[in-house]
Backbone as JSON, one array per atom type, in Angstrom:
{
  "sequence": "XXXXXXXXXXXXXXXXXXXXXXXXXXXXXXXXXXXXXXXXXXXXXXXXXXXXXXXXXXXXXXXXXXXXXXXXXXXXXXXXXXXXXXXXXXXXXXXXXXXXXXXXXXXXXXXXXXXXXXXXXXX",
  "N": [[13.18, -4.38, -24.71], [10.12, -5.6, -26.19], [7.97, -8.32, -27.0], [5.1, -8.99, -28.88], [1.95, -10.59, -29.0], [-1.05, -11.04, -30.56], [-4.45, -12.09, -29.94], [-7.79, -13.43, -30.31], [-9.32, -12.44, -32.37], [-11.94, -12.67, -34.91], [-14.99, -13.8, -36.55], [-17.91, -12.01, -36.43], [-21.28, -10.83, -35.81], [-22.95, -7.76, -36.65], [-23.39, -5.57, -33.93], [-22.58, -7.35, -32.04], [-20.17, -8.33, -29.48], [-16.63, -8.36, -28.86], [-13.5, -9.4, -27.63], [-10.2, -8.49, -27.84], [-6.92, -9.7, -27.18], [-3.58, -9.0, -26.13], [-0.62, -10.4, -25.63], [2.34, -9.83, -23.9], [5.88, -10.16, -23.88], [9.17, -10.04, -22.47], [10.57, -6.97, -21.65], [9.71, -5.16, -18.6], [6.36, -4.4, -18.44], [5.19, -2.08, -17.51], [6.74, 0.06, -18.26], [5.96, 0.86, -20.72], [3.85, 2.56, -22.99], [0.79, 1.46, -24.4], [-1.14, 0.21, -27.17], [-3.75, 0.01, -29.71], [-4.15, -0.5, -33.15], [-5.72, -0.42, -36.39], [-6.2, -1.87, -39.64], [-7.26, -1.76, -42.99], [-7.46, -3.31, -46.26], [-5.26, -1.72, -48.52], [-5.08, 0.64, -47.16], [-3.65, 2.91, -44.73], [-2.41, 1.99, -41.48], [-4.53, 2.71, -38.77], [-4.99, 4.6, -35.84], [-6.58, 3.31, -32.96], [-6.96, 2.93, -30.13], [-5.39, 3.91, -27.04], [-3.26, 3.52, -24.14], [-1.79, 4.59, -21.12], [1.35, 3.9, -19.35], [0.82, 3.34, -16.63], [-1.82, 2.91, -16.79], [-3.56, 4.9, -16.2], [-4.34, 6.84, -17.98], [-6.28, 6.98, -20.91], [-6.99, 6.96, -24.43], [-8.97, 7.42, -27.37], [-9.9, 6.72, -30.77], [-12.21, 8.77, -32.52], [-14.14, 7.31, -33.86], [-14.55, 4.99, -32.44], [-14.91, 5.63, -29.84], [-16.59, 5.28, -26.81], [-17.61, 2.84, -27.51], [-15.53, 0.99, -27.59], [-13.09, -0.31, -25.31], [-9.99, 0.04, -23.85], [-7.66, -1.77, -21.9], [-5.3, -2.81, -19.37], [-3.18, -5.28, -17.9], [-0.65, -5.28, -15.97], [0.66, -7.12, -14.42], [-0.02, -9.63, -15.45], [1.03, -9.11, -17.86], [-0.39, -8.45, -20.14], [-2.61, -6.9, -22.45], [-5.77, -5.46, -23.44], [-8.52, -5.15, -25.75], [-11.65, -4.34, -25.52], [-14.43, -4.69, -27.43], [-17.45, -3.39, -28.19], [-20.84, -3.32, -29.48], [-20.32, -3.76, -32.24], [-19.64, -2.81, -35.63], [-20.06, -3.18, -39.19], [-18.13, -1.56, -40.41], [-16.04, -1.71, -38.66], [-14.57, -3.82, -39.4], [-11.42, -5.18, -39.95], [-7.84, -5.73, -39.9], [-6.46, -6.03, -36.8], [-3.96, -4.58, -34.83], [-1.74, -4.83, -32.12], [0.34, -2.63, -30.21], [3.35, -1.26, -28.81], [5.07, 1.29, -27.05], [8.02, 2.83, -25.92], [7.4, 5.1, -24.13], [5.41, 7.91, -22.94], [2.96, 7.95, -24.1], [1.09, 6.44, -26.76], [2.08, 6.86, -30.12], [0.02, 8.37, -32.36], [0.27, 8.38, -35.07], [1.48, 6.07, -35.71], [4.17, 5.6, -35.29], [5.58, 3.69, -33.49], [7.5, 1.47, -31.43], [7.17, -1.35, -31.24], [5.33, -4.12, -32.5], [2.53, -6.33, -32.84], [1.54, -9.28, -34.7], [-0.89, -9.07, -35.87], [-4.47, -9.5, -35.99], [-7.4, -10.75, -37.42], [-10.49, -9.14, -37.62], [-13.79, -9.52, -38.41], [-16.82, -8.16, -39.22], [-20.09, -8.83, -39.83], [-23.04, -7.73, -41.52]],
  "CA": [[12.37, -4.81, -25.85], [8.96, -6.46, -25.9], [7.38, -9.07, -28.1], [3.64, -8.9, -28.73], [1.17, -11.59, -29.74], [-2.49, -10.82, -30.42], [-5.39, -13.19, -30.08], [-9.17, -13.06, -30.04], [-10.08, -12.0, -33.53], [-12.9, -13.64, -35.41], [-16.13, -13.37, -37.35], [-19.06, -11.73, -35.58], [-22.34, -10.06, -36.45], [-23.12, -6.39, -36.18], [-24.0, -5.49, -32.62], [-21.9, -8.26, -31.12], [-18.97, -7.88, -28.77], [-15.43, -9.2, -29.03], [-12.35, -8.89, -26.88], [-8.86, -8.84, -28.32], [-5.87, -9.71, -26.17], [-2.21, -8.9, -26.62], [0.3, -10.9, -24.62], [3.67, -9.26, -24.06], [7.01, -10.79, -23.21], [10.35, -9.21, -22.53], [10.74, -5.95, -20.62], [8.61, -4.8, -17.7], [5.36, -3.75, -19.27], [4.87, -0.76, -16.95], [7.56, 1.09, -18.89], [5.5, 1.1, -22.07], [2.48, 2.87, -23.41], [0.28, 0.38, -25.24], [-2.25, 0.66, -27.99], [-4.3, -0.8, -30.78], [-4.39, 0.1, -34.45], [-6.37, -1.33, -37.32], [-5.86, -1.61, -41.04], [-8.0, -2.43, -44.05], [-6.62, -3.4, -47.47], [-4.99, -0.51, -49.28], [-5.07, 1.85, -46.33], [-2.65, 2.99, -43.69], [-2.88, 1.64, -40.15], [-5.17, 3.82, -38.09], [-5.05, 4.53, -34.39], [-7.87, 2.94, -32.39], [-7.0, 3.2, -28.69], [-4.1, 3.91, -26.38], [-3.29, 3.54, -22.69], [-0.48, 4.93, -20.56], [2.03, 2.82, -18.65], [0.12, 3.02, -15.38], [-3.23, 2.65, -17.07], [-4.39, 6.0, -15.71], [-4.85, 7.63, -19.1], [-6.64, 6.29, -22.14], [-7.57, 7.79, -25.47], [-9.64, 6.63, -28.39], [-10.34, 7.34, -32.01], [-13.62, 9.19, -32.43], [-15.02, 6.29, -34.44], [-14.77, 3.88, -31.5], [-15.11, 6.17, -28.5], [-17.88, 4.9, -26.25], [-17.9, 1.44, -27.85], [-14.33, 0.18, -27.32], [-12.38, -0.01, -24.07], [-8.66, -0.53, -23.73], [-7.24, -1.98, -20.52], [-4.04, -3.53, -19.28], [-2.86, -5.98, -16.66], [0.81, -5.3, -16.02], [1.15, -8.34, -13.75], [-0.15, -10.69, -16.45], [1.72, -8.65, -19.07], [-1.38, -8.58, -21.2], [-3.58, -5.83, -22.55], [-7.01, -5.9, -24.05], [-9.41, -4.22, -26.4], [-13.03, -4.79, -25.46], [-15.16, -4.03, -28.51], [-18.9, -3.59, -28.09], [-21.66, -2.72, -30.54], [-19.49, -3.78, -33.44], [-20.25, -2.41, -36.89], [-19.3, -3.69, -40.34], [-16.96, -0.71, -40.68], [-14.95, -2.07, -37.75], [-13.83, -4.92, -40.02], [-10.03, -4.81, -40.22], [-6.82, -6.43, -39.14], [-6.14, -5.25, -35.61], [-2.59, -4.74, -34.38], [-1.36, -4.21, -30.86], [1.6, -1.93, -30.31], [3.93, -0.76, -27.57], [6.06, 2.34, -27.22], [8.75, 3.21, -24.69], [7.02, 6.5, -24.09], [4.28, 8.15, -22.06], [1.74, 7.68, -24.82], [1.23, 5.88, -28.09], [2.08, 7.79, -31.24], [-1.18, 8.09, -33.15], [0.65, 8.23, -36.48], [1.99, 4.72, -35.89], [5.61, 5.52, -35.08], [5.79, 3.0, -32.22], [8.6, 0.55, -31.66], [6.88, -2.78, -31.26], [4.03, -4.46, -33.09], [2.14, -7.71, -32.99], [1.42, -9.76, -36.07], [-2.22, -8.73, -36.36], [-5.54, -10.47, -35.9], [-8.5, -10.31, -38.26], [-11.84, -9.0, -37.08], [-14.75, -9.35, -39.49], [-18.16, -7.9, -38.7], [-21.07, -8.94, -40.9], [-24.28, -6.97, -41.26]],
  "C": [[11.18, -5.62, -25.37], [8.56, -7.17, -27.19], [5.88, -9.15, -27.82], [2.95, -9.94, -29.58], [-0.31, -11.35, -29.47], [-3.26, -12.13, -30.48], [-6.8, -12.64, -29.89], [-9.96, -12.57, -31.22], [-11.06, -13.07, -33.99], [-13.97, -13.0, -36.25], [-17.33, -13.21, -36.44], [-20.1, -10.96, -36.39], [-22.39, -8.65, -35.89], [-23.89, -6.38, -34.87], [-23.37, -6.38, -31.58], [-20.72, -7.59, -30.43], [-17.85, -8.87, -29.0], [-14.32, -8.56, -28.22], [-11.06, -9.41, -27.49], [-7.89, -8.79, -27.15], [-4.52, -9.57, -26.85], [-1.28, -9.29, -25.48], [1.7, -10.38, -24.92], [4.7, -10.1, -23.33], [8.22, -9.89, -23.38], [10.4, -8.25, -21.35], [9.51, -5.83, -19.72], [7.6, -3.97, -18.46], [5.01, -2.35, -18.8], [5.61, 0.36, -17.67], [6.98, 1.56, -20.22], [4.06, 1.6, -22.12], [2.07, 1.79, -24.41], [-0.89, 0.89, -26.07], [-2.69, -0.36, -29.02], [-4.49, 0.07, -32.02], [-5.18, -0.89, -35.28], [-6.09, -0.89, -38.75], [-6.76, -2.42, -41.95], [-7.16, -2.41, -45.31], [-6.49, -2.06, -48.2], [-4.98, 0.76, -48.48], [-3.95, 1.77, -45.31], [-3.25, 2.53, -42.36], [-3.41, 2.88, -39.45], [-5.22, 3.56, -36.59], [-6.48, 4.19, -33.95], [-7.95, 3.35, -30.92], [-5.6, 3.14, -28.12], [-4.27, 4.0, -24.87], [-1.89, 3.79, -22.16], [0.08, 3.75, -19.76], [1.32, 2.38, -17.38], [-1.31, 2.61, -15.61], [-4.14, 3.8, -16.71], [-5.01, 6.81, -16.84], [-5.13, 6.75, -20.3], [-7.11, 7.31, -23.16], [-8.02, 6.9, -26.62], [-9.85, 7.43, -29.66], [-11.82, 7.7, -31.87], [-14.57, 8.09, -32.88], [-15.34, 5.15, -33.48], [-15.06, 4.36, -30.08], [-16.52, 5.86, -28.01], [-18.27, 3.47, -26.55], [-16.74, 0.5, -27.48], [-13.7, 0.64, -26.01], [-11.04, -0.72, -24.07], [-8.32, -0.68, -22.25], [-5.94, -2.78, -20.52], [-3.9, -4.18, -17.92], [-1.35, -6.17, -16.67], [1.39, -6.54, -15.34], [1.1, -9.51, -14.73], [0.56, -10.36, -17.75], [0.83, -8.84, -20.29], [-2.23, -7.32, -21.24], [-4.67, -6.22, -23.51], [-7.69, -4.76, -24.82], [-10.8, -4.85, -26.39], [-13.81, -4.0, -26.5], [-16.63, -4.39, -28.42], [-19.6, -2.92, -29.26], [-20.9, -2.65, -31.86], [-20.29, -3.48, -34.68], [-19.44, -3.01, -38.04], [-18.06, -2.86, -40.65], [-15.82, -0.91, -39.69], [-14.13, -3.24, -38.3], [-12.44, -4.47, -40.43], [-9.12, -5.85, -39.59], [-6.41, -5.51, -38.0], [-4.74, -5.61, -35.13], [-2.42, -4.12, -33.0], [0.06, -3.64, -31.0], [2.06, -1.45, -28.96], [4.99, 0.28, -27.9], [6.7, 2.66, -25.89], [8.59, 4.72, -24.54], [5.81, 6.64, -23.17], [2.95, 7.89, -22.75], [2.06, 7.1, -26.19], [1.23, 6.99, -29.14], [0.93, 7.44, -32.17], [-0.88, 7.93, -34.63], [1.27, 6.86, -36.75], [3.47, 4.55, -35.68], [5.89, 4.97, -33.68], [6.73, 1.83, -32.46], [8.18, -0.89, -31.92], [5.45, -3.04, -31.72], [3.8, -5.96, -33.01], [1.93, -8.04, -34.45], [0.06, -9.47, -36.68], [-3.21, -9.87, -36.2], [-6.76, -9.92, -36.63], [-9.8, -10.26, -37.47], [-12.76, -8.71, -38.26], [-16.14, -9.24, -38.88], [-19.14, -7.92, -39.87], [-22.35, -8.2, -40.52], [-25.48, -7.9, -41.21]]
}
């Protein structure tokens, strides 16, 4: 099992950058695929980015591809979402997630979740 705690959310302006962190505790992190989802009021959580256990493979939602970068540090047991060129439509609660699998399930069927961190982008 792993426990996840996000940090780094906040209020920024369009065009700014922000980095979210997710600190993990529990099992060896290498065993898990990791990812980020986001959710706005009244909508389902949507996949944002995922990374394999080794970090060799990443994938992104089309809406963030080229602007966001997911990375992981298995020694520090922390993973990150670097968000550049932020847009107002990126405003959401961001959740980190972990799955005991080779990749994150894009539909959200992953075992472990953080509590969420708010990102607000003003125009």
